Amino acid sequence: MEKKRIQIFDTTLRDGEQVPGCKLNTKEKVKIAKKLELLGVDVIEAGFPTSSPGDYQSVQEICKSVKKTIIVCALSRAVEKDIEIAGLALKYASRPRIHTGIGTSNCHIRYKFNSTPEKIIERAIYAVRYAKKFVEDVEFYAEDAGRTENEFLAKVCENVIKHGATVINIPDTTGYCLPKEYGDKIRFLKENVKGIHKIILSTHCHNDLGLATANSLSGIMNGAGQVECTINGIGERAGNTSLEEIVMIIKQNSYLNLFTNINTKLIYSASCLVSECTGMKVQANKAIVGINAFSHSSGIHQDGVIKKRETYESINPEDVGINQSSIILTARSGRAALAYRYKKLGYFLNKNSLDLVYSIFLKYADEKKEITDIELKKILEKANLNGKNHKILHTNHTNSRRINVV
Ligand code: KIV
Ligand code: ZN
């Protein structure tokens, strides 16, 4: 069976930028957009132009800067003025898309809009029709679709398709759904909405329960054709589905019969760029891009990785642009890792020397989080071994950072 391509809709510059303290200026936004272009995303959600003149300008500049094949998208509420401003901001895009929508859950209808389901459908239709005056490609979002009853959601979808929506986004706005529930929702829409074959269904999952990636995966396994995600998973509250996670899940699991256009080797550099521009540090244990994602510190794991990387790594770090795995020396490390690191520094220790050095190393390591190369040299001095009982391969190594496994 032919593999199905999943479109990657990157919203780092819109939902990602909604994180408090993450504000990006136009120059930074363009720089990130250019990186997303190289990465191979299908759609860049460049901003929410009605929100500020700065965001309007950023959307415009991104349209001018990226290549013609990329869809540039601008967000709007189901409000005439927003849609108009989004249309204007997208003036220079070769492939413009307006992303408009409204809340569809009972909670939103009642408390946010003080409205009725019938009136919400009318507003949804009007928004799509109005957006069609500016662009051909109109994506409709049913905000809080995660908590919207499936029958009503299907009715909303059917109506917006009838009036020209090209993509329908099913956001789990509050990160409420479980993977099966979200997947079932997508399947229900695929099976019950008239005209659904004409449009692409999109996932947009928030991470309030840590399920954003699992829910997006369940969505695409049940028929969604687009995933909305951000680099490093940044976004409102606990964030969005992370681009690197969903892309690598698809790449690593060929039985899914799916693929994306992402050049995965650029994932790590994109992650660093976004972290640098937004000032949002990536947590050390973040899947794929965290500093510890390919680092090994326990003796059993280090021994395995030194013998064969695959013993404790299912992903090849080179696939995401990280050159090598790291062997970190801590109090949990074993002799194999210590000997390995000394060898990297140019010292070959025989068994007796290694035993001696290891006992001193453990005393140091119990006091510290991580042992550096400088400390390794101090340990040799302490053991009175500098020059005795070991072979010096080369001694001009001054690097005190982590040493990598070849
Ligand atoms: O989470 C959400 O519902 C959104 C929409 C505005 C698409 O970000
Ligand atoms: Zn969102």
XYZ file of C-alpha atoms and ligand atoms in Angstrom:
415
model
C 0.000 0.000 0.000
C 1.264 3.472 -0.882
C 2.441 5.592 2.046
C 0.290 8.583 2.977
C 1.931 11.960 3.433
C 1.094 13.826 6.635
C 1.280 17.586 6.271
C 3.204 19.411 8.963
C 1.558 22.682 9.981
C 3.999 24.543 12.189
C 2.484 27.011 14.647
C 5.635 27.917 16.590
C 5.255 31.528 15.454
C 1.589 31.760 16.499
C 0.506 29.305 19.246
C 4.147 28.825 20.297
C 4.675 32.529 20.628
C 1.613 32.842 22.913
C 3.799 31.612 25.772
C 4.340 34.363 28.359
C 7.762 35.954 27.887
C 8.303 34.368 24.460
C 7.630 37.460 22.362
C 9.506 37.416 19.054
C 10.251 40.458 16.912
C 9.863 40.490 13.132
C 13.547 39.756 12.501
C 13.484 36.719 14.776
C 10.214 35.511 13.299
C 11.596 35.708 9.761
C 14.740 33.883 10.857
C 12.685 31.060 12.357
C 10.388 30.973 9.296
C 13.438 30.538 7.046
C 14.575 27.641 9.223
C 11.092 26.075 9.061
C 11.295 26.376 5.292
C 14.607 24.467 5.261
C 13.154 21.933 7.655
C 10.443 21.238 5.087
C 7.210 22.128 6.881
C 4.143 22.353 4.644
C 2.429 25.255 6.408
C 3.825 28.078 8.537
C 1.257 29.714 10.786
C 2.993 33.074 10.836
C 0.858 34.916 13.386
C -2.412 36.540 14.401
C -2.225 39.794 12.424
C -5.107 41.581 14.122
C -3.445 41.161 17.528
C -0.773 43.851 17.009
C 0.876 45.956 14.271
C 4.109 44.045 14.974
C 2.457 40.711 14.285
C 0.832 42.072 11.131
C 4.268 43.183 9.915
C 5.834 39.825 10.806
C 3.226 37.921 8.790
C 3.814 40.230 5.841
C 7.605 39.883 5.998
C 7.400 36.098 6.295
C 5.204 36.003 3.164
C 7.901 37.918 1.296
C 10.779 35.814 2.644
C 9.779 32.184 2.182
C 9.640 30.221 -1.028
C 6.561 30.007 -3.180
C 5.747 26.395 -2.375
C 5.112 27.010 1.331
C 1.645 27.856 2.574
C 1.696 30.863 4.893
C -1.249 30.974 7.247
C -2.676 33.755 9.418
C -5.061 33.263 12.346
C -8.304 35.143 12.858
C -11.401 34.860 15.001
C -14.769 34.523 13.259
C -14.883 38.296 13.143
C -14.999 40.356 9.915
C -12.272 42.786 10.938
C -9.873 39.972 11.946
C -10.443 38.125 8.691
C -9.952 41.265 6.641
C -6.668 42.076 8.422
C -5.478 38.488 8.017
C -6.262 38.675 4.289
C -4.303 41.931 3.954
C -1.321 40.651 5.922
C -1.142 37.666 3.554
C -1.107 39.882 0.452
C 2.441 38.857 -0.574
C 2.042 35.128 0.030
C 2.134 32.841 -2.992
C 0.000 30.322 -1.135
C -2.018 32.226 1.514
C -4.303 30.503 3.996
C -6.695 32.128 6.468
C -7.280 30.111 9.637
C -10.574 31.215 11.088
C -12.976 29.651 13.554
C -15.075 29.717 16.676
C -15.649 27.734 19.878
C -18.058 24.827 19.432
C -18.221 23.171 22.878
C -21.202 23.793 25.164
C -18.842 25.540 27.553
C -17.653 28.008 24.897
C -21.108 28.514 23.364
C -22.683 29.261 26.710
C -19.993 31.085 28.674
C -17.762 32.633 26.035
C -20.361 33.647 23.476
C -23.622 33.545 25.456
C -25.016 32.075 22.271
C -26.789 29.005 20.879
C -25.528 26.103 18.724
C -27.576 27.363 15.753
C -26.049 30.852 15.952
C -22.548 29.381 16.227
C -23.096 27.446 12.992
C -24.277 30.663 11.313
C -21.159 32.509 12.479
C -18.925 29.653 11.344
C -20.462 29.696 7.869
C -20.231 33.462 7.657
C -16.562 33.454 8.691
C -15.630 30.868 6.062
C -17.582 32.673 3.330
C -16.023 35.981 4.293
C -12.494 34.543 4.354
C -13.107 33.078 0.881
C -13.349 36.673 -0.422
C -9.629 37.065 0.366
C -8.107 33.624 -0.203
C -9.053 30.310 -1.730
C -7.507 28.229 1.043
C -9.567 28.586 4.235
C -8.926 26.472 7.297
C -11.719 26.386 9.858
C -11.018 25.625 13.541
C -13.722 24.320 15.853
C -12.191 25.596 19.056
C -12.512 23.203 22.012
C -13.506 20.403 19.626
C -12.025 18.019 22.208
C -14.977 18.771 24.481
C -17.555 19.218 21.699
C -20.179 16.513 21.204
C -19.339 14.555 18.069
C -22.805 14.942 16.475
C -22.702 18.736 16.776
C -19.084 18.860 15.605
C -20.072 16.827 12.531
C -22.862 19.313 11.795
C -20.444 22.250 12.045
C -17.956 20.485 9.761
C -20.602 19.638 7.171
C -21.719 23.265 7.018
C -18.281 24.806 6.684
C -17.319 22.283 4.001
C -20.451 23.249 2.069
C -19.292 26.870 2.149
C -15.730 26.268 1.026
C -13.495 25.285 3.948
C -10.474 23.407 2.581
C -9.056 22.191 5.901
C -10.855 21.594 9.212
C -8.914 21.799 12.418
C -10.170 19.736 15.385
C -8.365 21.332 18.334
C -8.185 19.641 21.690
C -7.821 23.156 23.050
C -7.657 22.220 26.728
C -5.720 18.949 26.360
C -8.781 17.095 27.626
C -9.024 14.016 25.406
C -7.488 10.601 25.823
C -5.804 9.203 22.691
C -8.601 6.705 21.951
C -11.273 9.341 22.430
C -9.506 11.807 20.143
C -8.853 9.149 17.494
C -12.503 8.043 17.684
C -13.583 11.661 17.172
C -11.536 11.939 13.985
C -12.865 8.590 12.752
C -16.445 9.635 13.556
C -16.027 12.768 11.442
C -14.426 10.781 8.607
C -17.377 8.381 8.612
C -20.268 10.742 9.234
C -19.607 14.110 7.600
C -20.873 14.640 4.075
C -18.109 15.984 1.832
C -15.319 15.098 4.280
C -13.290 13.514 1.447
C -12.937 17.001 -0.114
C -11.020 18.468 2.819
C -8.045 17.705 5.064
C -8.762 17.055 8.734
C -6.146 18.539 11.022
C -5.087 17.735 14.584
C -4.198 20.513 17.036
C -3.541 19.035 20.464
C -2.529 20.751 23.669
C -0.386 19.087 26.283
C -2.224 19.762 29.550
C -2.129 16.065 30.467
C 1.078 15.304 28.569
C -0.952 13.620 25.816
C -0.581 16.092 22.942
C 1.708 13.906 20.842
C -0.201 10.691 21.646
C -3.474 12.373 20.684
C -2.042 13.725 17.419
C -0.729 10.264 16.604
C -4.134 8.764 17.312
C -5.663 11.461 15.077
C -3.468 10.620 12.095
C -3.926 6.887 12.641
C -7.660 7.509 12.318
C -7.618 9.615 9.180
C -6.316 13.132 9.915
C -3.983 14.393 7.183
C -2.328 17.320 8.924
C -0.691 17.791 12.328
C -0.399 21.222 13.953
C 2.680 21.365 16.117
C 5.504 23.539 17.406
C 9.256 23.207 17.724
C 10.136 22.054 21.258
C 6.387 21.699 21.909
C 6.066 25.312 23.055
C 2.600 26.850 23.237
C -0.216 27.987 25.507
C 0.019 26.579 29.072
C 1.662 23.125 28.856
C 2.273 23.592 25.141
C 1.375 21.898 21.868
C 2.310 18.682 20.126
C 6.024 18.898 19.504
C 7.083 18.775 15.873
C 10.181 16.713 16.580
C 8.208 14.053 18.449
C 5.438 13.510 15.906
C 7.849 13.616 12.966
C 10.226 11.085 14.532
C 7.353 8.809 15.585
C 6.262 8.714 11.946
C 9.823 8.154 10.723
C 10.652 5.412 13.233
C 7.471 3.404 12.671
C 7.228 2.325 9.065
C 4.213 0.121 9.811
C 2.151 3.319 10.181
C 2.584 3.691 6.427
C 2.914 7.453 6.786
C 5.631 9.960 5.956
C 6.363 13.680 6.219
C 8.513 16.001 4.129
C 10.651 17.015 7.103
C 14.433 16.920 6.781
C 14.933 15.409 10.227
C 18.664 16.207 10.259
C 17.735 19.858 10.838
C 15.553 19.164 13.872
C 18.219 19.808 16.503
C 19.433 23.080 14.990
C 15.800 24.273 14.642
C 15.228 23.428 18.295
C 18.329 25.420 19.332
C 17.281 28.407 17.222
C 13.769 28.519 18.693
C 15.095 28.122 22.216
C 17.633 30.907 21.655
C 15.128 33.347 20.094
C 12.305 32.721 22.588
C 14.526 32.387 25.647
C 12.628 29.177 26.483
C 15.130 26.576 27.661
C 14.476 23.026 26.530
C 14.043 20.684 29.504
C 17.015 18.301 29.771
C 14.883 15.167 29.419
C 12.778 16.465 26.513
C 12.326 13.689 23.942
C 14.540 14.041 20.843
C 16.038 17.485 21.561
C 16.755 17.610 25.319
C 20.446 17.608 26.282
C 19.979 14.215 27.954
C 18.045 12.627 25.074
C 21.206 10.879 23.865
C 23.291 10.992 27.063
C 24.034 7.960 29.181
C 25.105 8.116 32.798
C 24.369 4.788 34.469
C 27.075 2.149 34.362
C 24.911 -0.597 32.832
C 23.697 1.656 30.003
C 27.142 3.136 29.346
C 28.704 -0.299 29.096
C 26.023 -1.289 26.568
C 26.252 1.893 24.480
C 30.062 1.700 24.329
C 29.734 -1.844 22.966
C 26.866 -1.037 20.598
C 24.880 2.214 20.486
C 21.583 0.476 19.718
C 21.560 -1.367 23.070
C 20.121 1.726 24.743
C 19.110 3.991 21.855
C 16.215 3.342 19.491
C 16.770 6.570 17.577
C 20.023 7.348 15.791
C 21.075 10.821 17.061
C 22.490 11.594 13.608
C 18.940 11.352 12.205
C 17.983 14.489 14.151
C 21.254 16.336 13.598
C 23.039 15.388 16.815
C 26.452 14.006 15.880
C 27.056 11.609 18.699
C 25.720 10.141 21.920
C 27.312 11.291 25.177
C 28.815 9.328 28.020
C 28.325 11.377 31.187
C 30.362 10.522 34.248
C 28.356 10.453 37.471
C 28.381 8.391 40.655
C 26.251 5.840 38.774
C 28.897 5.300 36.085
C 30.997 2.176 35.877
C 34.588 1.320 35.046
C 33.841 0.879 31.336
C 32.676 4.485 31.013
C 35.578 5.803 33.064
C 38.150 3.892 30.994
C 36.385 5.054 27.841
C 36.551 8.706 28.865
C 40.217 8.419 29.901
C 40.996 6.814 26.577
C 39.343 9.783 24.870
C 41.680 12.035 26.827
C 44.680 9.994 25.731
C 45.177 7.823 28.812
C 45.083 4.068 28.643
C 44.721 2.625 32.146
C 45.562 -0.976 32.927
C 43.297 -2.974 35.228
C 45.081 -2.100 38.497
C 45.281 1.607 37.632
C 41.654 1.653 36.642
C 40.603 0.055 39.944
C 42.564 2.661 41.872
C 41.303 5.592 39.820
C 37.731 4.307 39.974
C 37.715 4.314 43.780
C 38.924 7.951 43.801
C 36.491 8.841 41.024
C 33.541 7.549 43.076
C 34.497 9.797 45.990
C 34.575 12.810 43.646
C 31.389 11.755 41.876
C 29.438 11.395 45.125
C 30.121 15.084 45.762
C 29.333 16.319 42.242
C 26.609 16.093 39.651
C 28.974 15.358 36.777
C 32.722 14.794 36.444
C 34.499 16.875 33.808
C 37.737 16.205 31.940
C 39.595 18.661 34.175
C 38.506 16.669 37.204
C 39.524 13.423 35.513
C 43.051 14.808 35.228
C 43.001 15.868 38.881
C 41.964 12.321 39.824
C 44.995 10.944 37.959
C 47.243 13.297 39.890
C 45.636 12.299 43.150
C 46.203 8.640 42.303
C 49.802 9.512 41.510
C 49.365 7.907 38.153
C 50.329 10.680 35.803
C 53.023 8.876 33.890
C 52.964 5.554 35.780
C 51.232 2.274 34.976
C 49.350 3.648 32.021
C 50.111 4.505 28.461
C 49.778 8.135 27.340
C 48.382 8.122 23.841
C 48.405 11.905 23.502
C 48.276 14.646 26.088
C 47.282 17.823 24.359
C 43.567 17.327 25.000
C 42.186 20.387 26.791
C 38.483 19.937 26.073
C 36.620 19.965 29.385
C 33.159 19.436 27.922
C 31.321 16.148 27.569
C 33.197 13.580 25.522
C 31.228 11.839 22.854
C 31.026 8.231 21.809
C 32.287 7.693 18.296
O -5.951 25.587 20.727
C -6.737 26.095 19.931
O -7.934 25.818 19.915
C -6.185 27.071 19.009
C -7.091 27.573 17.926
C -7.085 29.047 17.879
C -6.707 26.957 16.627
O -5.033 27.417 19.066
Zn -3.871 26.030 20.289
